[in-house]
Coordinates of C-alpha atoms (C1' of nucleotides) in Angstrom, one line a residue:
Chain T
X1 CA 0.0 0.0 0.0
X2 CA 0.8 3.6 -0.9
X3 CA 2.5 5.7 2.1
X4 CA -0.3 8.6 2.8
X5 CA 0.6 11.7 3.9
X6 CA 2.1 11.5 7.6
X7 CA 1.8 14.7 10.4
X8 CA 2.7 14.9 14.2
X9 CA 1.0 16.5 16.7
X10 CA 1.5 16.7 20.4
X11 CA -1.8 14.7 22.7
X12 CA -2.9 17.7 23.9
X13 CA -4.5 18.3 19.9
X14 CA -6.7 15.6 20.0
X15 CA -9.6 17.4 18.2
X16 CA -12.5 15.4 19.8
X17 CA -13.5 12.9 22.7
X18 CA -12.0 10.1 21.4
X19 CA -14.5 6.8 22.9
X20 CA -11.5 4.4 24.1
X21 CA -8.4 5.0 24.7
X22 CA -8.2 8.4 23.6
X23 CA -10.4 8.7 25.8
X24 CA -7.6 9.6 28.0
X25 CA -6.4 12.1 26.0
X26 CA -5.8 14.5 28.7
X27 CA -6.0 12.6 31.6
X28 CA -2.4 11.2 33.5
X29 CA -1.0 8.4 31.7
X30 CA -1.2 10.4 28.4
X31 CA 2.4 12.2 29.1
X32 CA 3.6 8.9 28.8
X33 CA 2.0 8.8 24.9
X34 CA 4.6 11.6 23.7
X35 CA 6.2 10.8 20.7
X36 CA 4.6 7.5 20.0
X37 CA 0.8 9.0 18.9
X38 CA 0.5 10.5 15.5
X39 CA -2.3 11.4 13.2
X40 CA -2.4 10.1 9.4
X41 CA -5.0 11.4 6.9
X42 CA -6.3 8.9 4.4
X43 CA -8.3 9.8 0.8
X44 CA -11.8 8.8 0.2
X45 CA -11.3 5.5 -1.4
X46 CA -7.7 4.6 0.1
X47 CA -6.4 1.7 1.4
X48 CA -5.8 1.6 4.7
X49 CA -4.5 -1.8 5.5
X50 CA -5.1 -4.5 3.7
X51 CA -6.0 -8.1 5.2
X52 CA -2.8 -9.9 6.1
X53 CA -0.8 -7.1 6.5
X54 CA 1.8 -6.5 9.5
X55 CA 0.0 -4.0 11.3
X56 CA 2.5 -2.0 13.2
X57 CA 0.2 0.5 15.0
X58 CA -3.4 0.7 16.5
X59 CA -5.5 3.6 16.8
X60 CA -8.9 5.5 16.0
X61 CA -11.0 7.1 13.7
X62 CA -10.8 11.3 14.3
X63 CA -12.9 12.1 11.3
X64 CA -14.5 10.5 8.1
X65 CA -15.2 7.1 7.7
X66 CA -13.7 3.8 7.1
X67 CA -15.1 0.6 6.1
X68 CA -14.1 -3.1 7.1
X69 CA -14.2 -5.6 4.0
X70 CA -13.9 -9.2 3.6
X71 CA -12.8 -10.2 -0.2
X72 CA -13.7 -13.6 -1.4
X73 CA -11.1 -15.0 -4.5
X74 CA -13.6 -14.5 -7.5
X75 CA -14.3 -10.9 -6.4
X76 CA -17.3 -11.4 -4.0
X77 CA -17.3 -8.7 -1.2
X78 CA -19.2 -8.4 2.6
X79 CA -18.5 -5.3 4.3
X80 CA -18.1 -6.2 7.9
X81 CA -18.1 -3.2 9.6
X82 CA -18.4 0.7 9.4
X83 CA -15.6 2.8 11.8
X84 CA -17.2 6.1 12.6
X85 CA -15.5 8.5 14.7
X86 CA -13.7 7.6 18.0
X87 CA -13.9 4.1 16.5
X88 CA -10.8 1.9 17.6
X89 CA -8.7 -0.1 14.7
X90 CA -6.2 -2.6 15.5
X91 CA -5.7 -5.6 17.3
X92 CA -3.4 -5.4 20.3
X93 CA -2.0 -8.8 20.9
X94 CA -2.2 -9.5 16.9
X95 CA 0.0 -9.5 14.2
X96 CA -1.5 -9.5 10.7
X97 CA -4.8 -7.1 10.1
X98 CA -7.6 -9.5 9.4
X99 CA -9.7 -7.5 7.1
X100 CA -9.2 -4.7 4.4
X101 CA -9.6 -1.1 6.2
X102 CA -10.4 1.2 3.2
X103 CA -11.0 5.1 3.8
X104 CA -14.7 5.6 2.9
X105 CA -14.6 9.3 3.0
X106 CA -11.5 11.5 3.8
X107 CA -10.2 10.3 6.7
X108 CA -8.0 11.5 9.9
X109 CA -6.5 8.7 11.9
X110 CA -5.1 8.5 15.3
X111 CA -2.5 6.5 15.5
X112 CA 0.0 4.7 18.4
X113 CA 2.6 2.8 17.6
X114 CA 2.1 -0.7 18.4
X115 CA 4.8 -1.9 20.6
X116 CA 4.6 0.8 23.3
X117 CA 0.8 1.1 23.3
X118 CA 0.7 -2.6 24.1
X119 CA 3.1 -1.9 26.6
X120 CA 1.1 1.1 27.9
X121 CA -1.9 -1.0 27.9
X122 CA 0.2 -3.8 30.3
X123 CA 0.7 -1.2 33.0
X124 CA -2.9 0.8 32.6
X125 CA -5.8 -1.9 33.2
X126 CA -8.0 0.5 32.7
X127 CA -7.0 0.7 29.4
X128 CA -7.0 -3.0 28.7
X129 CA -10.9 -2.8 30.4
X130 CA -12.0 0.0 27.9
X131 CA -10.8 -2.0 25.1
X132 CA -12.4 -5.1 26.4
X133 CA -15.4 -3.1 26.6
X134 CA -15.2 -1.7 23.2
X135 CA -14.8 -5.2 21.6
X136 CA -18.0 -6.3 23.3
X137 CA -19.4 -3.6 21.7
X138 CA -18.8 -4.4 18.2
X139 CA -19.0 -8.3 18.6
X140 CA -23.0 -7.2 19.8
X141 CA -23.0 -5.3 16.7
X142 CA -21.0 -7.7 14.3
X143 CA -24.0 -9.9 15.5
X144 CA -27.4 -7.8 15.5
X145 CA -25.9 -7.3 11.5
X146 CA -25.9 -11.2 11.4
X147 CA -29.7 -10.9 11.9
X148 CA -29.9 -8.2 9.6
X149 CA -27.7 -10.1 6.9
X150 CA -29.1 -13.6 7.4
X151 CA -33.0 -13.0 7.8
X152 CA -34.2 -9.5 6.3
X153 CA -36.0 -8.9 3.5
X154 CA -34.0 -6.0 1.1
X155 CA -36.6 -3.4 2.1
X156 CA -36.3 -4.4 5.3
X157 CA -32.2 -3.8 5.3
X158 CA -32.0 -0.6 3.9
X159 CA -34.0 0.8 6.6
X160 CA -32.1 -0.4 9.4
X161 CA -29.3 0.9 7.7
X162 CA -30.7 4.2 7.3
X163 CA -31.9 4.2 11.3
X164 CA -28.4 3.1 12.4
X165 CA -26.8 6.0 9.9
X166 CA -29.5 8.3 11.7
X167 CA -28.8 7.3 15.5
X168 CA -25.0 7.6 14.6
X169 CA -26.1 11.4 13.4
X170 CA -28.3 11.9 16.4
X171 CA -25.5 11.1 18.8
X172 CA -23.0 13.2 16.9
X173 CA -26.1 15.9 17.4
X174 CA -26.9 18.1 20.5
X175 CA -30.1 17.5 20.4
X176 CA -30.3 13.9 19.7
X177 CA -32.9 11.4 18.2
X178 CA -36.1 13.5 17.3
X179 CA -39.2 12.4 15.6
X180 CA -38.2 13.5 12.1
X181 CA -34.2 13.6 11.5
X182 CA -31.8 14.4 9.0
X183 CA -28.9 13.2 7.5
X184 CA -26.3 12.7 4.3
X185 CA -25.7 9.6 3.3
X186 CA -21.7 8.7 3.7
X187 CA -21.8 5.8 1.5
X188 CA -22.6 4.9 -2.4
X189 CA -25.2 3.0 -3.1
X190 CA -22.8 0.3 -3.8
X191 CA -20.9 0.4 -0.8
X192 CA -24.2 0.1 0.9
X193 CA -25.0 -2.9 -0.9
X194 CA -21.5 -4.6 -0.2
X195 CA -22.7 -3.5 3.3
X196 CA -25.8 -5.4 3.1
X197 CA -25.6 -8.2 1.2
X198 CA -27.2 -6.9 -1.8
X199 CA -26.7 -5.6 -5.4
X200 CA -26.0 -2.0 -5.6
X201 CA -29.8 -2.0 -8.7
X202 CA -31.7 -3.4 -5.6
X203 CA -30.4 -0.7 -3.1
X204 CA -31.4 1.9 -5.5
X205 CA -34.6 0.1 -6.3
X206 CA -35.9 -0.2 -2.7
X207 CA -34.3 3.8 -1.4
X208 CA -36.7 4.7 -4.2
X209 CA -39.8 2.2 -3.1
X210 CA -39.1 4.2 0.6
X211 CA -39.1 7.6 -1.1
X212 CA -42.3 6.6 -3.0
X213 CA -43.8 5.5 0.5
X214 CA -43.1 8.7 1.8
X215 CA -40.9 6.9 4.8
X216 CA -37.6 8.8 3.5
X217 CA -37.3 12.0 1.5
X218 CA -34.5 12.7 -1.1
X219 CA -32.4 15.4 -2.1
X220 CA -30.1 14.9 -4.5
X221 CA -28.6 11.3 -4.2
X222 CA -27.3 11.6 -0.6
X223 CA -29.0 14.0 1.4
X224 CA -32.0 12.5 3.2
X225 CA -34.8 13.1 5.7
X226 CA -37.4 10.9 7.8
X227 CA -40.1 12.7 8.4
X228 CA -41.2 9.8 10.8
X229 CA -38.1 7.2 12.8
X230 CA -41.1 5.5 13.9
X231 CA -42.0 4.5 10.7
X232 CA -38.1 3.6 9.9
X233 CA -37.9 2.1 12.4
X234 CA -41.1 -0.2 11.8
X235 CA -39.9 -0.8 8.6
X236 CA -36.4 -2.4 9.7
X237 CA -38.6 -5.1 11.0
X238 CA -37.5 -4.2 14.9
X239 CA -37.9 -1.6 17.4
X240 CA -34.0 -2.7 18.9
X241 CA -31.9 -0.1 19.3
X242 CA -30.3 -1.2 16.1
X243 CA -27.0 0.1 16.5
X244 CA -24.2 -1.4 14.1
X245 CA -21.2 0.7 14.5
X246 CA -18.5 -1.8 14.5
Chain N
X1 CA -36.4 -20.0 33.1
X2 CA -36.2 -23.0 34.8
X3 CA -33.9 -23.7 37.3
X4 CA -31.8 -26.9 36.2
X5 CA -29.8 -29.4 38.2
X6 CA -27.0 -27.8 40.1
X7 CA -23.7 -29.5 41.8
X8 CA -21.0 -27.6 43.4
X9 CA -17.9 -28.6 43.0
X10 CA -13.8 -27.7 43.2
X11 CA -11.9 -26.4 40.7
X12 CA -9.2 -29.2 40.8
X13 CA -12.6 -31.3 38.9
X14 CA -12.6 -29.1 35.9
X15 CA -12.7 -31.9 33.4
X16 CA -10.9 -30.1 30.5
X17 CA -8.3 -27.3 30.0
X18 CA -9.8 -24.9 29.6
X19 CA -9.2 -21.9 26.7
X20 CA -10.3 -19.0 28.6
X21 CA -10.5 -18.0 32.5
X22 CA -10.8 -21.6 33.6
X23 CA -7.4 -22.4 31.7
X24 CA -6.0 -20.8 35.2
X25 CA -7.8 -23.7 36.7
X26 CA -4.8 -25.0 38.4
X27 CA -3.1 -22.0 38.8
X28 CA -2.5 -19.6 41.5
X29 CA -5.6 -17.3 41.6
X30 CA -7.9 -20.3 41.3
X31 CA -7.6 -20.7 45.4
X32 CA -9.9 -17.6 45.5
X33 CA -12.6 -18.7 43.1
X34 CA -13.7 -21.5 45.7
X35 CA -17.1 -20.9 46.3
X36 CA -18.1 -19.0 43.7
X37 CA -17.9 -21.5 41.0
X38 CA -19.8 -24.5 40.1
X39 CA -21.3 -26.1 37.4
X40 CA -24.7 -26.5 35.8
X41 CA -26.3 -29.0 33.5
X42 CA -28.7 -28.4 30.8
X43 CA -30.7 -30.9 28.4
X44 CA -30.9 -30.3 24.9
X45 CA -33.3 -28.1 23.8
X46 CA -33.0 -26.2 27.5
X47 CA -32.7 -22.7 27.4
X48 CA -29.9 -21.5 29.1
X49 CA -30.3 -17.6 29.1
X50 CA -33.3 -15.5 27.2
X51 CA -32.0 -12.3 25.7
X52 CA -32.7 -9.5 28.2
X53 CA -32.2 -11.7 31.4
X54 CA -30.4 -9.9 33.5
X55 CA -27.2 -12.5 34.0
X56 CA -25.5 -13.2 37.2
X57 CA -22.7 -15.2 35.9
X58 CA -20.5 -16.0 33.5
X59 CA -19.0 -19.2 32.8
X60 CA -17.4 -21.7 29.8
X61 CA -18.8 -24.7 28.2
X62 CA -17.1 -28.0 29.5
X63 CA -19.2 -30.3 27.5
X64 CA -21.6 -30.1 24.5
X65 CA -23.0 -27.4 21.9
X66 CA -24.9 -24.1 22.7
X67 CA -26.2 -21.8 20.6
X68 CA -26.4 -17.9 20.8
X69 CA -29.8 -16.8 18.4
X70 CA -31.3 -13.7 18.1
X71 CA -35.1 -13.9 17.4
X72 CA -37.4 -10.9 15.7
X73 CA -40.8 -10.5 16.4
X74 CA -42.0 -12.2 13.9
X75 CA -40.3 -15.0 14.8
X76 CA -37.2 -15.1 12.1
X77 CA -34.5 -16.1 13.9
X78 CA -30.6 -16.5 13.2
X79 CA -28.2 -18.2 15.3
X80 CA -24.5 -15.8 15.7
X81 CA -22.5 -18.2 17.4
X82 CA -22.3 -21.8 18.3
X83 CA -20.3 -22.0 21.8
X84 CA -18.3 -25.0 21.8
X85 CA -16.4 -26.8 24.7
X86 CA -14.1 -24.0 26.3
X87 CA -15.9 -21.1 24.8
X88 CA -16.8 -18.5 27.5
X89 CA -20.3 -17.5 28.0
X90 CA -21.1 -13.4 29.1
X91 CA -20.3 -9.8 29.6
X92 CA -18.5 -8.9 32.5
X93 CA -19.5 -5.2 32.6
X94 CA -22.7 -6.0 31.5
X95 CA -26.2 -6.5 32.6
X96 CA -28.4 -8.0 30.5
X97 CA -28.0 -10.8 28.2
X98 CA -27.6 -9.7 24.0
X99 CA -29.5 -12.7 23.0
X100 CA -30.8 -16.2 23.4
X101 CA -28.5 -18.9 24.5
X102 CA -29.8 -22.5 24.7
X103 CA -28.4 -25.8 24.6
X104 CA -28.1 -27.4 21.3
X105 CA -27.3 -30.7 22.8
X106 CA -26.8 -31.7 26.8
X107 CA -24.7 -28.6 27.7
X108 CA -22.6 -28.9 31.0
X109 CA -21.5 -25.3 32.0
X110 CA -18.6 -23.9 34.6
X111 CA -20.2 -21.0 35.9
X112 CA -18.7 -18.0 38.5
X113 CA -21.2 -15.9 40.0
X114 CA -20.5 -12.5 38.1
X115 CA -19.8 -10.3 40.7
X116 CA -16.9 -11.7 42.5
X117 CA -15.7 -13.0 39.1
X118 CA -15.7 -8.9 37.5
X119 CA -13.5 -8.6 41.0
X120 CA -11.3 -11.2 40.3
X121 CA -10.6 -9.4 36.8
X122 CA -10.0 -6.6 38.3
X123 CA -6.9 -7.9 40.4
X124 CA -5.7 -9.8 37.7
X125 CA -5.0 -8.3 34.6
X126 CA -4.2 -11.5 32.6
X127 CA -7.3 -12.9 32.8
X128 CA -9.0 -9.5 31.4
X129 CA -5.8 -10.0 28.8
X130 CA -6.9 -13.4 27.7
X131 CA -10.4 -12.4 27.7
X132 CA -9.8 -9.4 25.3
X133 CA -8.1 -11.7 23.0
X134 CA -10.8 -14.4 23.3
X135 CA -13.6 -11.8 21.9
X136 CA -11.4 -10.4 19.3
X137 CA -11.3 -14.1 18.2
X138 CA -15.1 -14.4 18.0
X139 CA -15.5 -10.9 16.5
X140 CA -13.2 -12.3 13.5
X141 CA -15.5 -15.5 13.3
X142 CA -18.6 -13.1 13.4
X143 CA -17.0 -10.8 10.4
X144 CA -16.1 -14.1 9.0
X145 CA -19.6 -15.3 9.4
X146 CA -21.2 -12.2 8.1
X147 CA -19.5 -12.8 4.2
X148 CA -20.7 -16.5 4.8
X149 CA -24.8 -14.7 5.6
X150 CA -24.2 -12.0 2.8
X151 CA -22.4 -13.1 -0.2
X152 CA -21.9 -16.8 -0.3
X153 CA -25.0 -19.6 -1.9
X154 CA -26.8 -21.9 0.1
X155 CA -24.3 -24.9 -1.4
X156 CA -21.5 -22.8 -0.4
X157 CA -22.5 -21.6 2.7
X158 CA -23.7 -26.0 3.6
X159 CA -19.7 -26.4 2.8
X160 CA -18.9 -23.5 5.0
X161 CA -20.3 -24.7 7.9
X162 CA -19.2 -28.4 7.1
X163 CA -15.8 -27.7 7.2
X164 CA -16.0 -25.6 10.4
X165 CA -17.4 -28.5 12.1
X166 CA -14.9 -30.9 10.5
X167 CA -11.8 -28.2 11.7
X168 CA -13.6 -28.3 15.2
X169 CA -13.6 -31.9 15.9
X170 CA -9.9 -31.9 14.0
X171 CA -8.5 -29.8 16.8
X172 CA -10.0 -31.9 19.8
X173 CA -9.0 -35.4 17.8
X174 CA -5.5 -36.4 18.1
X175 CA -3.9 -36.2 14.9
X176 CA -5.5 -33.3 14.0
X177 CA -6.7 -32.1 10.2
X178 CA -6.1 -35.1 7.7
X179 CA -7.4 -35.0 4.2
X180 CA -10.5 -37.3 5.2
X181 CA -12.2 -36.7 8.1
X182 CA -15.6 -38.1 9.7
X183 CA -17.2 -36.6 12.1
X184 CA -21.2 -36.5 13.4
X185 CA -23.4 -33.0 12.6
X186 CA -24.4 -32.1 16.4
X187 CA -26.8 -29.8 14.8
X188 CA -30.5 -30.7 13.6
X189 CA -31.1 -29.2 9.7
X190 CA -33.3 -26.7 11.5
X191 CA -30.9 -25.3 13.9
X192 CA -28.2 -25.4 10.3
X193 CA -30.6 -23.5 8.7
X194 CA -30.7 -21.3 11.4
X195 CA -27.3 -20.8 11.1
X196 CA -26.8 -20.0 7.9
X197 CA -30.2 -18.1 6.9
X198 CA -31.5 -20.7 5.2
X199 CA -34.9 -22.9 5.4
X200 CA -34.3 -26.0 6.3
X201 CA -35.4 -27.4 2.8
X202 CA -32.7 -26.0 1.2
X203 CA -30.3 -27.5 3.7
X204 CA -31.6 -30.8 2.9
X205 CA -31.5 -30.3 -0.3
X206 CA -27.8 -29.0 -0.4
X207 CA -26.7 -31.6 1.8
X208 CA -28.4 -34.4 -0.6
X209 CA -26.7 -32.7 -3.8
X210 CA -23.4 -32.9 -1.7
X211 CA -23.2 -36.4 -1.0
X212 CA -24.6 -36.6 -4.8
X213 CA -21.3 -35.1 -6.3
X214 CA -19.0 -37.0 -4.0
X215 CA -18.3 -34.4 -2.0
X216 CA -19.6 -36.0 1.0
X217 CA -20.8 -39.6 2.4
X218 CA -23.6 -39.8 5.1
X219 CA -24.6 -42.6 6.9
X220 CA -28.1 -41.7 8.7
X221 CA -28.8 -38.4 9.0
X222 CA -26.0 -37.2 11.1
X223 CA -22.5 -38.8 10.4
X224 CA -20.6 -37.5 7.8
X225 CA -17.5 -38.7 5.8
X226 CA -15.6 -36.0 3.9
X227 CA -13.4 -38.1 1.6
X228 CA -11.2 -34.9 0.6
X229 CA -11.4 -32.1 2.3
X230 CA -9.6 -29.8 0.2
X231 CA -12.6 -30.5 -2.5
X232 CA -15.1 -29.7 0.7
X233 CA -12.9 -25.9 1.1
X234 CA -13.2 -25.7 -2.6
X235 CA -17.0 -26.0 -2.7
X236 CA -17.1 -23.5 0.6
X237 CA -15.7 -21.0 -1.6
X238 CA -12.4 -20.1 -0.2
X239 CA -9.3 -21.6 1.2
X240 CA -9.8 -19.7 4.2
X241 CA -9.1 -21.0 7.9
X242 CA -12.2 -20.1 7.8
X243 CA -12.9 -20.5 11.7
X244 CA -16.6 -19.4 13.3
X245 CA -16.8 -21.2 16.7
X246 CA -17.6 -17.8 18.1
Chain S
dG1 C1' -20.1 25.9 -23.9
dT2 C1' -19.3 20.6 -25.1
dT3 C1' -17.7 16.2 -23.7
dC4 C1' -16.8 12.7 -20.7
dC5 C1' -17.3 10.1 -16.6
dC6 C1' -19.1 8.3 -12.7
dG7 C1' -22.7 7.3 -9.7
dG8 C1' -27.4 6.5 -9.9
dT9 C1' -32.0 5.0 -11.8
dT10 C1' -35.1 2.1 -14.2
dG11 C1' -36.7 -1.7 -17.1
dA12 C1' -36.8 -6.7 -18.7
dT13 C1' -35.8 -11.1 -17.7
dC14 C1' -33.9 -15.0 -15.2
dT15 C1' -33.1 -18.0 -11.2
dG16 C1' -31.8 -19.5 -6.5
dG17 C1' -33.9 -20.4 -2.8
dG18 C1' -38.4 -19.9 -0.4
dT19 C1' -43.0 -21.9 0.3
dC20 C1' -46.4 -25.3 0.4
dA21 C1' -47.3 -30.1 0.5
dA22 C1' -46.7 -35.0 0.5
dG23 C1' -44.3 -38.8 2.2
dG24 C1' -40.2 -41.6 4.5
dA25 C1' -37.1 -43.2 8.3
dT26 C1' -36.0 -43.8 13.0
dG27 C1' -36.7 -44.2 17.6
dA28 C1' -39.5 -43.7 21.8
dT29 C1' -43.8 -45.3 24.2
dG30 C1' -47.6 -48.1 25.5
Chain A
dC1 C1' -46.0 -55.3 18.1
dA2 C1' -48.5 -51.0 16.6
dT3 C1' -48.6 -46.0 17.3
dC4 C1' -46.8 -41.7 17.4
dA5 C1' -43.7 -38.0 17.1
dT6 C1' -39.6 -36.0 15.3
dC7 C1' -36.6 -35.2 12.0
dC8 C1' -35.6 -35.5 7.3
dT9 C1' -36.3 -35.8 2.2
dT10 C1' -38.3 -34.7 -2.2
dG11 C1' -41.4 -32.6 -5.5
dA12 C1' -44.0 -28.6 -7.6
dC13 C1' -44.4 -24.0 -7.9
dC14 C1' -43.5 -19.1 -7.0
dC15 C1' -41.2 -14.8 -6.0
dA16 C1' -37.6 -11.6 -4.3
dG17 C1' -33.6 -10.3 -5.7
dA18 C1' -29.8 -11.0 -9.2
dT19 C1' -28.4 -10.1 -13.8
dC20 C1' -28.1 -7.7 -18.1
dA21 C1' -28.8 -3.6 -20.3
dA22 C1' -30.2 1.1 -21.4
dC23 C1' -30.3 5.6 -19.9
dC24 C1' -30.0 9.9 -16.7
dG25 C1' -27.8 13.9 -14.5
dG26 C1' -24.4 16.6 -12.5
dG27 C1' -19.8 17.9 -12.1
dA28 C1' -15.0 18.1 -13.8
dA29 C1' -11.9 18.7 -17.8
dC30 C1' -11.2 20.7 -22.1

DNA sequence: GTTCCCGGTTGATCTGGGTCAAGGATGATG
DNA sequence: CATCATCCTTGACCCAGATCAACCGGGAAC
């Protein structure tokens, strides 16, 4: 993979509340972080990492998106999970990367070197904890999208993608989960059929069967509003909370 | 739920080595866990924890198959893990369980009562190491699973799960992985369809065109011969490890 | 402006797997 | 032994979603 352009920048410029480890960004241990944390920016549609790589650093999502994708030989691909800001990549303990991290959007990583944030992690549980915690997290969601992937009808998968794309918006949002929300889509309509299971013609077919049954509005090709997350919601085929982040 | 049959016991009787927290079973710390361990037995068919329960334990599988499902209202369900013999059952840090968990077959579990296990964690941060790595392992076999669910056919996805089960019993025979391997299913058709979001039909019908093309022998319903098992990882669709025991 | 390109839409047709329905095997029970 | 229940198999048919193909629209390059 292609070397993307490479800054440093002192802890103290973490530009948001980062969820895990970050967390900590200017809390004690983070002295100890000096010179081993740096930020990367990615392209939309850059690699990342690709599966089987020697990853020689962890670290988390600052702004944009990246996907998770599993490649079968003749071309066939599953996306296995979206990383949305303060998201955590990496794999302390492992060597290789086990999927295909690809910049869907412009990206900003966080990044630690491997080596002494595994080291850091030995001496702060907490740390260790919070990243236990974090990997619950996603295996819950890795496994709600199971359902979703396994059981649901096409209609019934683009709407819980749309309500988990909304409730990422509404926590991003002071404000939070109304009635009627809106949103830009961060994905193509193939990338949200490699998401869910589906050709990227039956996406578009069944975004415009929602549009037509007034449970989504569109402007443009991306920018969307539900006048009713009930009716999402309903749609989906569950009330659960939904939320695939992972 | 009902309660089932219940027999304390010490840890020196742990009948297997165990993967997880219980592969400290004859170590040091295990002194402390007197007391707050002991094991439960469940029949097939038992449900072991509803989604939503609020769980007061965690604990590994010593013997026997359970499944973790997640149900909609409707009533379409899809199974996201199978727990096998030393796979470790809950949250610590959680309340509530994420989904169903029943026993496929008689289930025998080792079981801590969850707050004094959480404790335990707390003072000893290998065991919150080894369970980290122990979820990262069933969030790869989740994202693994997921391409299985979302891109693969129903013939495929029948191979898929074969050769899981065949690599299963491989690493618990001595000798391990050969090119033929026999093994029996421990799952019914339904609970395979389950699995792999399928109807059980189909599974029949896939399983029936497999042994027609040689790629597998059956003798009743449940024991299976797989002659060559590179042709079996051929018909799964990739060469993968391909590992969901998660 | 014109052209090109890329992402998206829509239509026509095909097909894998779902659905509905009718048996078949095996093993438990009286 | 017959009965019954469970699990499994197989057939006939149907439909949701894939496939193949044509076209649209907006933005970047010339």
């Amino acid at each position: 993979m292609n070397a993307p352009a490479l800054s440093q920048a002192r802890c103290g410029d973490c530009p948001i509340r980062h969820r895990a480890v970050c967390a900590r960004c200017n809390a004690d241990e983070l002295e100890e972080l000096d010179g081993i944390k740096y930020y990367r920016t990615y392209e939309a549609g850059q690699p990342i990492i690709w599966s089987g790589d020697v990853m020689n650093f962890v670290g988390s999502v600052v702004s944009g998106i990246a996907s998770l994708t599993q490649t079968m030989e003749d071309g066939r691909t599953q996306m296995v999970g979206l990383l949305l800001p303060s998201d955590f990549v990496g794999r302390p303990g492992r060597e290789g990367a086990a999927y295909d991290v690809a910049a869907t959007t412009d990206v900003v990583m966080c990044c630690f070197r491997k080596k002494p944030f595994e080291e850091l992690m030995e001496r702060t549980p907490h740390i260790a904890h919070r990243l236990l915690e974090m990997t619950l997290d996603e295996l819950d969601a890795a496994r709600e999208w199971m359902l979703v992937l396994g059981r649901k009808t096409a209609r019934e998968k683009i709407a819980s993608l749309l309500a988990i794309i909304a409730r990422r918006d509404a926590t991003l949002t002071p404000g939070g989960a109304t009635n009627r929300m809106v949103f830009d889509l961060p994905l193509t309509r193939e990338a949200m059929a490699d998401y869910l299971g589906l050709t990227l013609e039956t996406v578009s077919r069944q975004i415009s069967a929602l549009k037509k049954d007034g449970i989504i509005e569109l402007e443009g090709k991306r920018h969307v509003t539900v006048p009713d997350m009930r009716r999402l919601m309903e749609e989906a085929g569950d009330d659960s909370d939904g939320g695939f982040l992972g």
